[in-house]
Short mmCIF file of C-alpha atoms in Angstrom, two decimals:
data_model
loop_
_atom_site.label_atom_id
_atom_site.label_comp_id
_atom_site.label_asym_id
_atom_site.label_seq_id
_atom_site.Cartn_x
_atom_site.Cartn_y
_atom_site.Cartn_z
CA UNK A 1 119.89 -55.08 17.37
CA UNK A 2 120.08 -57.00 20.51
CA UNK A 3 117.33 -55.06 21.83
CA UNK A 4 115.39 -56.30 18.85
CA UNK A 5 116.36 -60.10 20.08
CA UNK A 6 114.99 -59.93 23.04
CA UNK A 7 111.24 -59.06 22.73
CA UNK A 8 110.81 -61.96 20.35
CA UNK A 9 113.05 -64.09 23.21
CA UNK A 10 110.34 -62.85 25.07
CA UNK A 11 107.49 -64.03 22.82
CA UNK A 12 108.21 -67.62 21.59
CA UNK A 13 108.16 -67.91 25.79
CA UNK A 14 104.79 -66.77 25.79
CA UNK A 15 103.80 -68.60 22.55
CA UNK A 16 105.23 -71.34 24.58
CA UNK A 17 103.65 -71.70 27.13
CA UNK A 18 100.21 -70.71 25.95
CA UNK A 19 100.38 -73.76 23.36
CA UNK A 20 101.59 -76.24 26.07
CA UNK A 21 97.36 -76.54 26.53
CA UNK A 22 96.41 -74.71 23.42
CA UNK A 23 93.39 -76.70 22.38
CA UNK A 24 91.54 -75.92 25.95
CA UNK A 25 92.62 -71.96 26.31
CA UNK A 26 90.98 -70.16 23.10
CA UNK A 27 88.01 -70.71 20.91
CA UNK A 28 85.65 -68.45 19.26
CA UNK A 29 81.88 -68.78 20.40
CA UNK A 30 81.09 -68.44 16.32
CA UNK A 31 83.83 -71.54 15.24
CA UNK A 32 83.00 -74.75 17.24
CA UNK A 33 82.70 -77.05 13.91
CA UNK A 34 85.28 -77.16 11.36
CA UNK A 35 83.18 -79.61 9.01
CA UNK A 36 83.60 -83.57 9.78
CA UNK A 37 86.26 -85.75 7.72
CA UNK A 38 86.34 -88.98 9.62
CA UNK A 39 89.32 -90.91 7.56
CA UNK A 40 90.87 -90.78 3.99
CA UNK A 41 92.16 -93.34 2.35
CA UNK A 42 95.45 -93.51 -0.01
CA UNK A 43 96.07 -96.31 -2.54
CA UNK A 44 99.03 -97.27 -3.75
CA UNK A 45 100.38 -100.01 -6.81
CA UNK A 46 99.61 -103.70 -5.74
CA UNK A 47 96.16 -103.29 -4.46
CA UNK A 48 97.33 -101.82 -1.19
CA UNK A 49 96.14 -99.95 1.05
CA UNK A 50 96.49 -97.10 3.41
CA UNK A 51 94.13 -95.04 6.16
CA UNK A 52 96.10 -91.68 7.13
CA UNK A 53 94.29 -91.62 10.64
CA UNK A 54 91.62 -88.92 11.07
CA UNK A 55 89.49 -87.97 14.08
CA UNK A 56 86.39 -85.59 13.34
CA UNK A 57 86.57 -82.24 12.39
CA UNK A 58 85.04 -81.45 15.73
CA UNK A 59 86.94 -78.02 17.85
CA UNK A 60 85.55 -77.51 21.17
CA UNK A 61 87.40 -75.64 23.99
CA UNK A 62 89.12 -78.80 26.44
CA UNK A 63 88.36 -76.90 28.81
CA UNK A 64 84.55 -75.89 28.56
CA UNK A 65 81.84 -77.29 26.59
CA UNK A 66 78.68 -75.86 25.72
CA UNK A 67 76.40 -78.59 25.94
CA UNK A 68 76.66 -78.79 29.69
CA UNK A 69 77.45 -74.68 30.23
CA UNK A 70 77.65 -73.51 34.09
CA UNK A 71 77.98 -70.10 35.37
CA UNK A 72 79.70 -68.14 37.64
CA UNK A 73 78.25 -65.91 40.28
CA UNK A 74 79.42 -62.51 39.44
CA UNK A 75 80.57 -62.45 43.26
CA UNK A 76 83.21 -65.37 42.39
CA UNK A 77 84.74 -62.99 40.28
CA UNK A 78 85.34 -59.08 42.35
CA UNK A 79 88.71 -60.26 43.16
CA UNK A 80 92.23 -61.19 41.69
CA UNK A 81 92.64 -65.34 40.34
CA UNK A 82 91.35 -68.11 37.98
CA UNK A 83 88.13 -67.08 38.51
CA UNK A 84 88.72 -63.92 37.12
CA UNK A 85 90.84 -64.52 34.00
CA UNK A 86 88.24 -66.82 33.40
CA UNK A 87 85.33 -64.16 33.61
CA UNK A 88 87.00 -61.70 31.78
CA UNK A 89 87.52 -64.62 28.52
CA UNK A 90 84.11 -65.26 28.88
CA UNK A 91 83.30 -61.97 28.27
CA UNK A 92 85.61 -61.33 25.65
CA UNK A 93 84.16 -64.34 23.79
CA UNK A 94 87.70 -66.20 24.28
CA UNK A 95 86.35 -69.29 25.95
CA UNK A 96 82.22 -70.72 25.70
CA UNK A 97 81.04 -71.17 29.44
CA UNK A 98 82.52 -74.15 31.43
CA UNK A 99 80.96 -77.17 32.17
CA UNK A 100 79.78 -77.86 35.80
CA UNK A 101 82.84 -80.76 36.37
CA UNK A 102 85.20 -77.31 35.66
CA UNK A 103 83.73 -74.74 37.31
CA UNK A 104 83.56 -76.26 40.57
CA UNK A 105 87.39 -77.52 40.05
CA UNK A 106 88.14 -73.72 39.27
CA UNK A 107 86.33 -72.72 42.39
CA UNK A 108 88.67 -74.83 44.48
CA UNK A 109 91.44 -73.48 42.27
CA UNK A 110 90.15 -70.03 43.69
CA UNK A 111 90.15 -71.22 47.25
CA UNK A 112 93.65 -71.95 46.94
CA UNK A 113 94.73 -68.58 45.34
CA UNK A 114 92.83 -67.12 48.39
CA UNK A 115 94.31 -68.83 51.01
CA UNK A 116 97.83 -68.23 49.53
CA UNK A 117 97.76 -64.51 48.04
CA UNK A 118 96.19 -64.14 52.10
CA UNK A 119 98.99 -65.89 54.04
CA UNK A 120 102.03 -65.12 51.08
CA UNK A 121 104.31 -63.35 53.73
CA UNK A 122 104.08 -66.46 56.27
CA UNK A 123 105.04 -68.91 53.05
CA UNK A 124 107.26 -66.51 52.31
CA UNK A 125 107.05 -67.01 48.63
CA UNK A 126 108.31 -63.37 47.61
CA UNK A 127 111.44 -64.46 46.20
CA UNK A 128 112.81 -60.41 47.14
CA UNK A 129 111.96 -60.49 50.99
CA UNK A 130 113.78 -63.61 51.77
CA UNK A 131 117.72 -62.54 52.05
CA UNK A 132 119.80 -63.86 50.57
CA UNK A 133 122.24 -65.11 52.67
CA UNK A 134 119.13 -66.84 54.30
CA UNK A 135 118.39 -69.10 51.24
CA UNK A 136 121.87 -69.63 50.54
CA UNK A 137 122.34 -71.10 54.29
CA UNK A 138 119.18 -72.59 54.86
CA UNK A 139 119.94 -75.91 54.92
CA UNK A 140 123.39 -75.42 56.72
CA UNK A 141 121.45 -73.66 59.73
CA UNK A 142 119.05 -76.57 59.32
CA UNK A 143 121.14 -78.98 59.88
CA UNK A 144 122.58 -77.30 62.69
CA UNK A 145 119.13 -76.42 64.72
CA UNK A 146 116.49 -78.74 62.69
CA UNK A 147 113.20 -77.20 62.94
CA UNK A 148 110.23 -77.76 60.50
CA UNK A 149 108.09 -74.87 58.76
CA UNK A 150 105.05 -76.01 57.11
CA UNK A 151 102.95 -74.19 54.86
CA UNK A 152 99.95 -72.52 56.83
CA UNK A 153 97.89 -73.38 53.45
CA UNK A 154 97.52 -76.90 51.96
CA UNK A 155 97.84 -77.45 48.37
CA UNK A 156 95.09 -79.56 45.40
CA UNK A 157 95.79 -82.75 43.99
CA UNK A 158 93.73 -82.51 41.28
CA UNK A 159 92.66 -85.57 39.25
CA UNK A 160 90.37 -87.04 36.61
CA UNK A 161 89.90 -88.23 32.98
CA UNK A 162 92.09 -87.66 30.23
CA UNK A 163 91.49 -85.31 28.51
CA UNK A 164 89.60 -82.62 31.07
CA UNK A 165 90.94 -79.84 31.47
CA UNK A 166 93.36 -80.91 34.76
CA UNK A 167 96.34 -79.39 32.53
CA UNK A 168 94.62 -75.80 31.28
CA UNK A 169 93.08 -75.21 34.55
CA UNK A 170 96.11 -75.33 36.41
CA UNK A 171 98.22 -73.48 34.04
CA UNK A 172 95.29 -70.75 34.93
CA UNK A 173 95.85 -70.65 38.43
CA UNK A 174 99.47 -70.41 37.86
CA UNK A 175 99.72 -67.84 35.67
CA UNK A 176 97.39 -65.73 37.65
CA UNK A 177 100.37 -65.91 40.37
CA UNK A 178 102.59 -62.81 40.59
CA UNK A 179 105.82 -62.86 39.18
CA UNK A 180 108.29 -62.73 41.79
CA UNK A 181 106.61 -65.11 43.65
CA UNK A 182 109.12 -68.57 44.35
CA UNK A 183 106.69 -70.58 41.93
CA UNK A 184 108.23 -73.23 39.66
CA UNK A 185 105.37 -75.81 36.84
CA UNK A 186 106.78 -78.77 35.61
CA UNK A 187 106.09 -81.93 34.40
CA UNK A 188 106.51 -84.83 36.60
CA UNK A 189 108.64 -86.81 34.60
CA UNK A 190 110.59 -83.53 34.32
CA UNK A 191 110.67 -83.05 37.82
CA UNK A 192 112.12 -86.68 38.54
CA UNK A 193 115.08 -86.40 36.22
CA UNK A 194 115.93 -82.85 37.87
CA UNK A 195 115.77 -84.74 40.89
CA UNK A 196 117.76 -87.66 40.03
CA UNK A 197 120.28 -85.49 38.74
CA UNK A 198 120.31 -83.69 41.44
CA UNK A 199 120.77 -86.59 43.34
CA UNK A 200 124.13 -87.56 41.91
CA UNK A 201 125.57 -84.39 42.56
CA UNK A 202 125.28 -84.50 46.41
CA UNK A 203 126.34 -88.45 46.70
CA UNK A 204 128.19 -88.78 49.12
CA UNK A 205 126.05 -86.56 51.51
CA UNK A 206 124.64 -88.14 54.85
CA UNK A 207 121.53 -87.14 53.45
CA UNK A 208 121.37 -86.47 49.69
CA UNK A 209 117.60 -86.20 49.68
CA UNK A 210 117.08 -83.31 52.36
CA UNK A 211 119.95 -81.31 50.49
CA UNK A 212 117.97 -81.98 47.31
CA UNK A 213 114.78 -80.90 49.06
CA UNK A 214 116.59 -77.78 50.35
CA UNK A 215 117.52 -76.98 46.93
CA UNK A 216 113.61 -77.35 45.42
CA UNK A 217 112.51 -75.25 48.15
CA UNK A 218 115.04 -72.15 47.50
CA UNK A 219 113.92 -72.41 44.39
CA UNK A 220 110.40 -72.71 44.58
CA UNK A 221 107.94 -72.76 47.45
CA UNK A 222 104.65 -73.33 44.89
CA UNK A 223 105.87 -76.68 43.28
CA UNK A 224 103.04 -77.33 40.28
CA UNK A 225 103.03 -80.41 39.26
CA UNK A 226 101.75 -81.71 35.79
CA UNK A 227 100.75 -85.66 35.15
CA UNK A 228 102.06 -87.08 38.80
CA UNK A 229 102.12 -90.76 37.58
CA UNK A 230 104.35 -93.45 39.80
CA UNK A 231 105.75 -96.22 37.03
CA UNK A 232 109.60 -96.35 38.13
CA UNK A 233 110.06 -98.39 41.39
CA UNK A 234 112.99 -95.62 42.03
CA UNK A 235 111.02 -92.94 42.18
CA UNK A 236 108.44 -94.72 44.63
CA UNK A 237 110.87 -95.47 47.37
CA UNK A 238 112.21 -91.69 47.39
CA UNK A 239 108.88 -89.28 46.96
CA UNK A 240 108.00 -90.18 50.86
CA UNK A 241 111.32 -88.90 52.20
CA UNK A 242 111.92 -86.43 49.74
CA UNK A 243 108.07 -84.80 50.11
CA UNK A 244 108.65 -84.88 53.57
CA UNK A 245 111.33 -82.70 53.66
CA UNK A 246 110.33 -80.48 50.94
CA UNK A 247 106.43 -80.04 52.89
CA UNK A 248 108.55 -79.56 56.13
CA UNK A 249 110.41 -77.01 54.15
CA UNK A 250 107.17 -75.25 53.48
CA UNK A 251 106.61 -76.29 49.57
CA UNK A 252 102.90 -75.96 48.78
CA UNK A 253 102.31 -78.73 45.70
CA UNK A 254 99.37 -78.43 43.10
CA UNK A 255 99.65 -81.56 40.63
CA UNK A 256 97.72 -82.83 38.39
CA UNK A 257 96.61 -86.76 37.69
CA UNK A 258 94.99 -89.38 36.09
CA UNK A 259 94.79 -91.30 39.27
CA UNK A 260 93.14 -90.25 42.60
CA UNK A 261 96.01 -90.45 46.01
CA UNK A 262 94.99 -93.58 47.09
CA UNK A 263 95.33 -95.49 43.33
CA UNK A 264 98.82 -94.36 43.14
CA UNK A 265 101.46 -97.01 42.04
CA UNK A 266 99.27 -99.32 42.34
CA UNK A 267 100.39 -103.00 41.72
CA UNK A 268 104.00 -101.78 41.92
CA UNK A 269 106.80 -103.59 43.36
CA UNK A 270 107.45 -102.78 47.09
CA UNK A 271 104.19 -100.84 47.73
CA UNK A 272 104.34 -101.13 50.85
CA UNK A 273 106.86 -98.70 51.10
CA UNK A 274 105.10 -96.28 49.25
CA UNK A 275 102.02 -96.22 51.10
CA UNK A 276 103.54 -93.46 53.48
CA UNK A 277 104.10 -90.96 50.96
CA UNK A 278 99.93 -91.54 50.04
CA UNK A 279 99.11 -90.63 53.79
CA UNK A 280 101.71 -87.85 53.24
CA UNK A 281 99.95 -86.81 50.43
CA UNK A 282 96.16 -86.78 51.62
CA UNK A 283 97.21 -84.96 54.50
CA UNK A 284 99.26 -82.25 52.78
CA UNK A 285 96.87 -81.70 50.33
CA UNK A 286 92.80 -80.96 49.61
CA UNK A 287 92.13 -83.87 46.39
CA UNK A 288 89.23 -82.73 43.95
CA UNK A 289 88.57 -84.84 41.24
CA UNK A 290 87.27 -83.73 38.44
CA UNK A 291 84.23 -85.27 36.95
CA UNK A 292 83.65 -84.66 33.53
CA UNK A 293 83.94 -87.71 31.14
CA UNK A 294 84.35 -85.83 27.89
CA UNK A 295 87.93 -85.98 26.36
CA UNK A 296 87.84 -82.66 25.21
CA UNK A 297 90.90 -83.81 22.87
CA UNK A 298 88.88 -86.23 20.76
CA UNK A 299 87.47 -83.21 19.02
CA UNK A 300 89.50 -81.28 17.39
CA UNK A 301 90.16 -81.63 13.52
CA UNK A 302 92.66 -83.69 12.32
CA UNK A 303 92.77 -83.58 8.57
CA UNK A 304 96.48 -82.77 8.33
CA UNK A 305 97.57 -85.66 10.45
CA UNK A 306 100.57 -87.89 9.85
CA UNK A 307 99.31 -90.85 11.06
CA UNK A 308 99.06 -93.62 8.85
CA UNK A 309 97.96 -97.42 9.30
CA UNK A 310 99.27 -99.94 7.44
CA UNK A 311 102.10 -102.66 7.17
CA UNK A 312 105.06 -101.89 4.89
CA UNK A 313 104.71 -98.09 5.01
CA UNK A 314 108.13 -96.90 5.34
CA UNK A 315 108.23 -95.81 1.75
CA UNK A 316 105.28 -93.25 2.42
CA UNK A 317 106.99 -92.23 5.74
CA UNK A 318 110.74 -91.73 4.01
CA UNK A 319 109.00 -89.84 1.39
CA UNK A 320 106.71 -87.31 3.84
CA UNK A 321 110.34 -86.81 6.05
CA UNK A 322 111.93 -85.66 3.16
CA UNK A 323 109.56 -83.08 2.73
CA UNK A 324 110.07 -81.91 5.97
CA UNK A 325 114.02 -81.30 5.86
CA UNK A 326 113.71 -80.46 2.83
CA UNK A 327 117.35 -80.17 0.63
CA UNK A 328 119.13 -81.61 4.07
CA UNK A 329 120.84 -84.74 3.86
CA UNK A 330 119.76 -86.78 6.86
CA UNK A 331 122.40 -88.31 8.13
CA UNK A 332 123.51 -90.84 12.23
CA UNK A 333 124.14 -88.00 14.50
CA UNK A 334 124.36 -88.44 18.43
CA UNK A 335 122.82 -86.13 20.88
CA UNK A 336 123.89 -85.76 24.48
CA UNK A 337 120.69 -86.07 27.06
CA UNK A 338 121.44 -86.49 31.20
CA UNK A 339 124.59 -86.48 32.94
CA UNK A 340 127.07 -87.50 30.49
CA UNK A 341 124.17 -90.02 28.34
CA UNK A 342 124.15 -90.04 24.59
CA UNK A 343 121.44 -90.97 21.89
CA UNK A 344 122.37 -92.43 18.54
CA UNK A 345 120.09 -91.31 15.73
CA UNK A 346 119.92 -93.32 12.85
CA UNK A 347 118.74 -90.20 10.26
CA UNK A 348 118.22 -86.37 11.42
CA UNK A 349 117.74 -83.05 9.42
CA UNK A 350 116.27 -79.73 9.85
CA UNK A 351 115.25 -80.58 13.26
CA UNK A 352 113.97 -83.93 12.44
CA UNK A 353 114.87 -87.35 13.20
CA UNK A 354 113.66 -91.02 12.31
CA UNK A 355 113.73 -94.41 13.50
CA UNK A 356 112.22 -97.30 14.14
CA UNK A 357 109.73 -97.89 16.60
CA UNK A 358 112.46 -101.15 17.85
CA UNK A 359 115.35 -98.22 17.73
CA UNK A 360 112.94 -96.04 20.07
CA UNK A 361 111.20 -98.09 22.22
CA UNK A 362 112.78 -102.19 22.08
CA UNK A 363 115.52 -100.92 23.72
CA UNK A 364 116.78 -100.17 27.75
CA UNK A 365 115.65 -95.90 26.75
CA UNK A 366 113.33 -93.98 28.98
CA UNK A 367 112.34 -90.37 29.48
CA UNK A 368 115.88 -88.80 29.58
CA UNK A 369 116.91 -90.17 26.47
CA UNK A 370 113.53 -88.79 25.24
CA UNK A 371 113.84 -85.30 26.70
CA UNK A 372 117.70 -85.23 24.84
CA UNK A 373 115.66 -86.17 21.70
CA UNK A 374 113.40 -83.55 22.06
CA UNK A 375 115.45 -80.84 23.64
CA UNK A 376 117.11 -81.51 19.70
CA UNK A 377 114.78 -82.26 17.19
CA UNK A 378 111.17 -80.55 16.34
CA UNK A 379 109.82 -83.42 14.73
CA UNK A 380 110.41 -87.81 15.11
CA UNK A 381 109.44 -89.96 12.23
CA UNK A 382 108.66 -93.59 13.93
CA UNK A 383 108.34 -96.28 11.62
CA UNK A 384 106.34 -99.57 12.19
CA UNK A 385 104.40 -98.67 16.16
CA UNK A 386 102.79 -102.68 16.27
CA UNK A 387 100.34 -103.57 18.54
CA UNK A 388 100.35 -104.18 21.86
CA UNK A 389 100.21 -106.75 24.17
CA UNK A 390 101.67 -109.27 26.64
CA UNK A 391 104.24 -109.98 24.54
CA UNK A 392 105.94 -106.40 23.92
CA UNK A 393 104.47 -104.87 27.32
CA UNK A 394 107.80 -103.17 28.56
CA UNK A 395 107.86 -101.34 24.76
CA UNK A 396 104.49 -100.78 25.24
CA UNK A 397 105.59 -98.58 28.81
CA UNK A 398 108.13 -96.81 26.80
CA UNK A 399 105.99 -96.21 24.00
CA UNK A 400 103.77 -94.39 26.57
CA UNK A 401 106.44 -92.30 28.02
CA UNK A 402 107.68 -90.94 24.68
CA UNK A 403 104.35 -89.74 23.33
CA UNK A 404 104.47 -88.48 26.94
CA UNK A 405 107.42 -86.10 26.67
CA UNK A 406 106.92 -85.50 23.03
CA UNK A 407 103.73 -84.25 24.04
CA UNK A 408 104.84 -82.10 26.67
CA UNK A 409 107.81 -80.65 24.32
CA UNK A 410 105.18 -80.10 21.37
CA UNK A 411 106.91 -82.03 19.21
CA UNK A 412 105.76 -83.15 16.19
CA UNK A 413 104.62 -87.13 15.26
CA UNK A 414 104.96 -88.80 12.09
CA UNK A 415 104.05 -92.80 12.51
CA UNK A 416 103.42 -95.70 10.58
CA UNK A 417 101.38 -97.83 13.23
CA UNK A 418 99.19 -101.14 12.78
CA UNK A 419 96.43 -99.92 14.23
CA UNK A 420 94.70 -97.04 15.21
CA UNK A 421 95.96 -95.76 18.81
CA UNK A 422 92.64 -97.23 20.17
CA UNK A 423 93.60 -100.37 17.91
CA UNK A 424 97.06 -100.77 19.60
CA UNK A 425 95.89 -100.88 22.85
CA UNK A 426 92.87 -103.14 22.69
CA UNK A 427 94.90 -105.55 24.47
CA UNK A 428 96.26 -103.73 27.28
CA UNK A 429 93.78 -103.72 30.58
CA UNK A 430 93.09 -103.42 33.91
CA UNK A 431 92.18 -106.04 36.19
CA UNK A 432 89.05 -104.64 36.66
CA UNK A 433 88.26 -104.52 33.06
CA UNK A 434 90.01 -108.51 32.75
CA UNK A 435 87.75 -109.79 35.38
CA UNK A 436 84.07 -107.89 34.24
CA UNK A 437 85.80 -109.84 30.42
CA UNK A 438 85.81 -113.15 31.92
CA UNK A 439 86.89 -114.39 35.17
CA UNK A 440 90.46 -116.96 34.31
CA UNK A 441 91.49 -113.58 32.15
CA UNK A 442 92.20 -111.34 35.53
CA UNK A 443 95.14 -113.75 36.79
CA UNK A 444 99.18 -112.26 35.91
CA UNK A 445 99.59 -116.14 34.97
CA UNK A 446 97.55 -115.57 31.79
CA UNK A 447 99.61 -117.29 29.35
CA UNK A 448 100.85 -116.00 25.85
CA UNK A 449 99.03 -118.09 23.73
CA UNK A 450 95.30 -116.81 25.49
CA UNK A 451 95.47 -113.92 22.80
CA UNK A 452 98.22 -112.41 24.10
CA UNK A 453 95.84 -110.28 26.69
CA UNK A 454 98.16 -108.00 28.95
CA UNK A 455 96.56 -107.33 32.59
CA UNK A 456 98.71 -104.77 34.02
CA UNK A 457 96.40 -101.60 35.80
CA UNK A 458 99.18 -98.83 35.43
CA UNK A 459 99.57 -99.83 31.83
CA UNK A 460 96.12 -100.02 31.36
CA UNK A 461 95.14 -96.56 33.16
CA UNK A 462 98.00 -95.07 30.98
CA UNK A 463 96.68 -96.19 27.34
CA UNK A 464 93.89 -93.52 28.04
CA UNK A 465 95.87 -90.23 28.37
CA UNK A 466 98.61 -91.92 25.06
CA UNK A 467 95.16 -92.28 22.24
CA UNK A 468 94.28 -89.12 23.84
CA UNK A 469 97.31 -87.24 22.92
CA UNK A 470 98.02 -88.98 20.00
CA UNK A 471 94.67 -88.29 19.08
CA UNK A 472 95.06 -84.36 19.65
CA UNK A 473 99.06 -84.77 18.12
CA UNK A 474 97.74 -85.36 14.66
CA UNK A 475 94.69 -82.69 14.55
CA UNK A 476 94.37 -79.48 12.31
CA UNK A 477 94.74 -77.43 15.43
CA UNK A 478 98.09 -78.79 17.05
CA UNK A 479 99.94 -79.26 13.99
CA UNK A 480 99.10 -75.62 12.93
CA UNK A 481 100.47 -74.67 16.75
CA UNK A 482 103.54 -76.18 16.17
CA UNK A 483 104.48 -74.60 12.82
CA UNK A 484 104.38 -71.85 14.06
CA UNK A 485 106.28 -71.99 16.87
CA UNK A 486 109.28 -73.57 14.50
CA UNK A 487 108.63 -70.28 12.62
CA UNK A 488 108.81 -67.65 15.68
CA UNK A 489 112.22 -70.01 16.58
CA UNK A 490 113.38 -69.24 12.75
CA UNK A 491 112.83 -65.77 13.25
CA UNK A 492 115.29 -65.66 16.44
CA UNK A 493 117.80 -68.03 14.89
CA UNK A 494 117.92 -65.19 11.60
CA UNK A 495 117.65 -62.02 14.17
CA UNK A 496 120.88 -63.92 16.33
CA UNK A 497 122.46 -64.61 12.62
CA UNK A 498 122.42 -60.90 11.99
CA UNK A 499 123.71 -59.65 15.16
CA UNK A 500 126.51 -62.28 14.83
#
């Protein structure tokens, strides 16, 4: 029986990796359009009107669009790498021809792939070619005989608008790399949580960041970070020293971000201390912009979403929640997050948790708490998401982080909100946007009685990503993939029960 369970687990692992960017991974040429259904309206007694938030029902590959077809020269795919896989999927009818911006990005990834393969030995990528004793004692000997070992290959920093396929393209690159290489693909939020956890373990060491960097580089020479975004001052202050150590240890960084390197942590506290990191990043990575203006997440269908617009809709949300938990009884629970911390769950059952917005986003919680929540519950019901502005800017930041974590973990969201995703953030603007609206609105001292406009560069950029992800998370395709993964997980659980 153990032998039968293992293949199922392997299938789930592969499935999860595939679905991490499913909306841009596979689409048949014959199924661009799945009808259209802009919205539907639910009516309750008392003339209460509820708008179920839906989107145009169009499903197009996130990475490749037929509107701006771009061909790849066959001479570019006579070798292994992401371009080879791209051409194979085109030939098999699994992908439509890509737009020029994304094919250009694929060429950059192919260039990096070729350089890394050619310098694999010099980069010490093969985990089995590095003696265990050398790896284990690397940090110890580096303290006695300090030396730098920069990689002969520069990394790649991909940046561009939301939904343009950055994650899918990076995953396509990552999947083509040999399995015996020291490589790691992780979301930036998760990466920084891991760094802080390691720092806690090495308290008292003269330079804990050097130790942490040594551990990370022992595990992975090629580090792929998704959604590189710096908003926390604690992260900003350690990134320069951390990555100086990592690069000195030979680490090659591949990252995706919505922000150009020079715009990272813009307007943040003590940003002058962060600027050396930007210089280091630009020195060790080639920056490449994905210029596509299309957000392919918004082109999914959303005929089965659970995003309800209106006030006093707790009854509807509770009804949907009850349908999902079935015969199970919801009760208060306590889940462990990180470093011994716990999170109170008001109601939880059958992998589903129910919270009010205030309980999750008006309390001092962060990414670590949300990651812990998603590890214990695959579905979250969130009641009463408000419109955001100057008066609740901190809650808006937490909501953005919550959506990021849920999206990364492929979680399902049920929620009631005061408006559509676009309407929730219409009072959040960047300094540049505010200056175009009216000169005086760009002042950070704008008073609350001036229409509650919140001028915040980081939040202003992050809102586009959140709107895009909320759109995709309520799409038919996303929810179907979630259901399939849950079914596979249940099969594993049943097999384990039989084995026991």
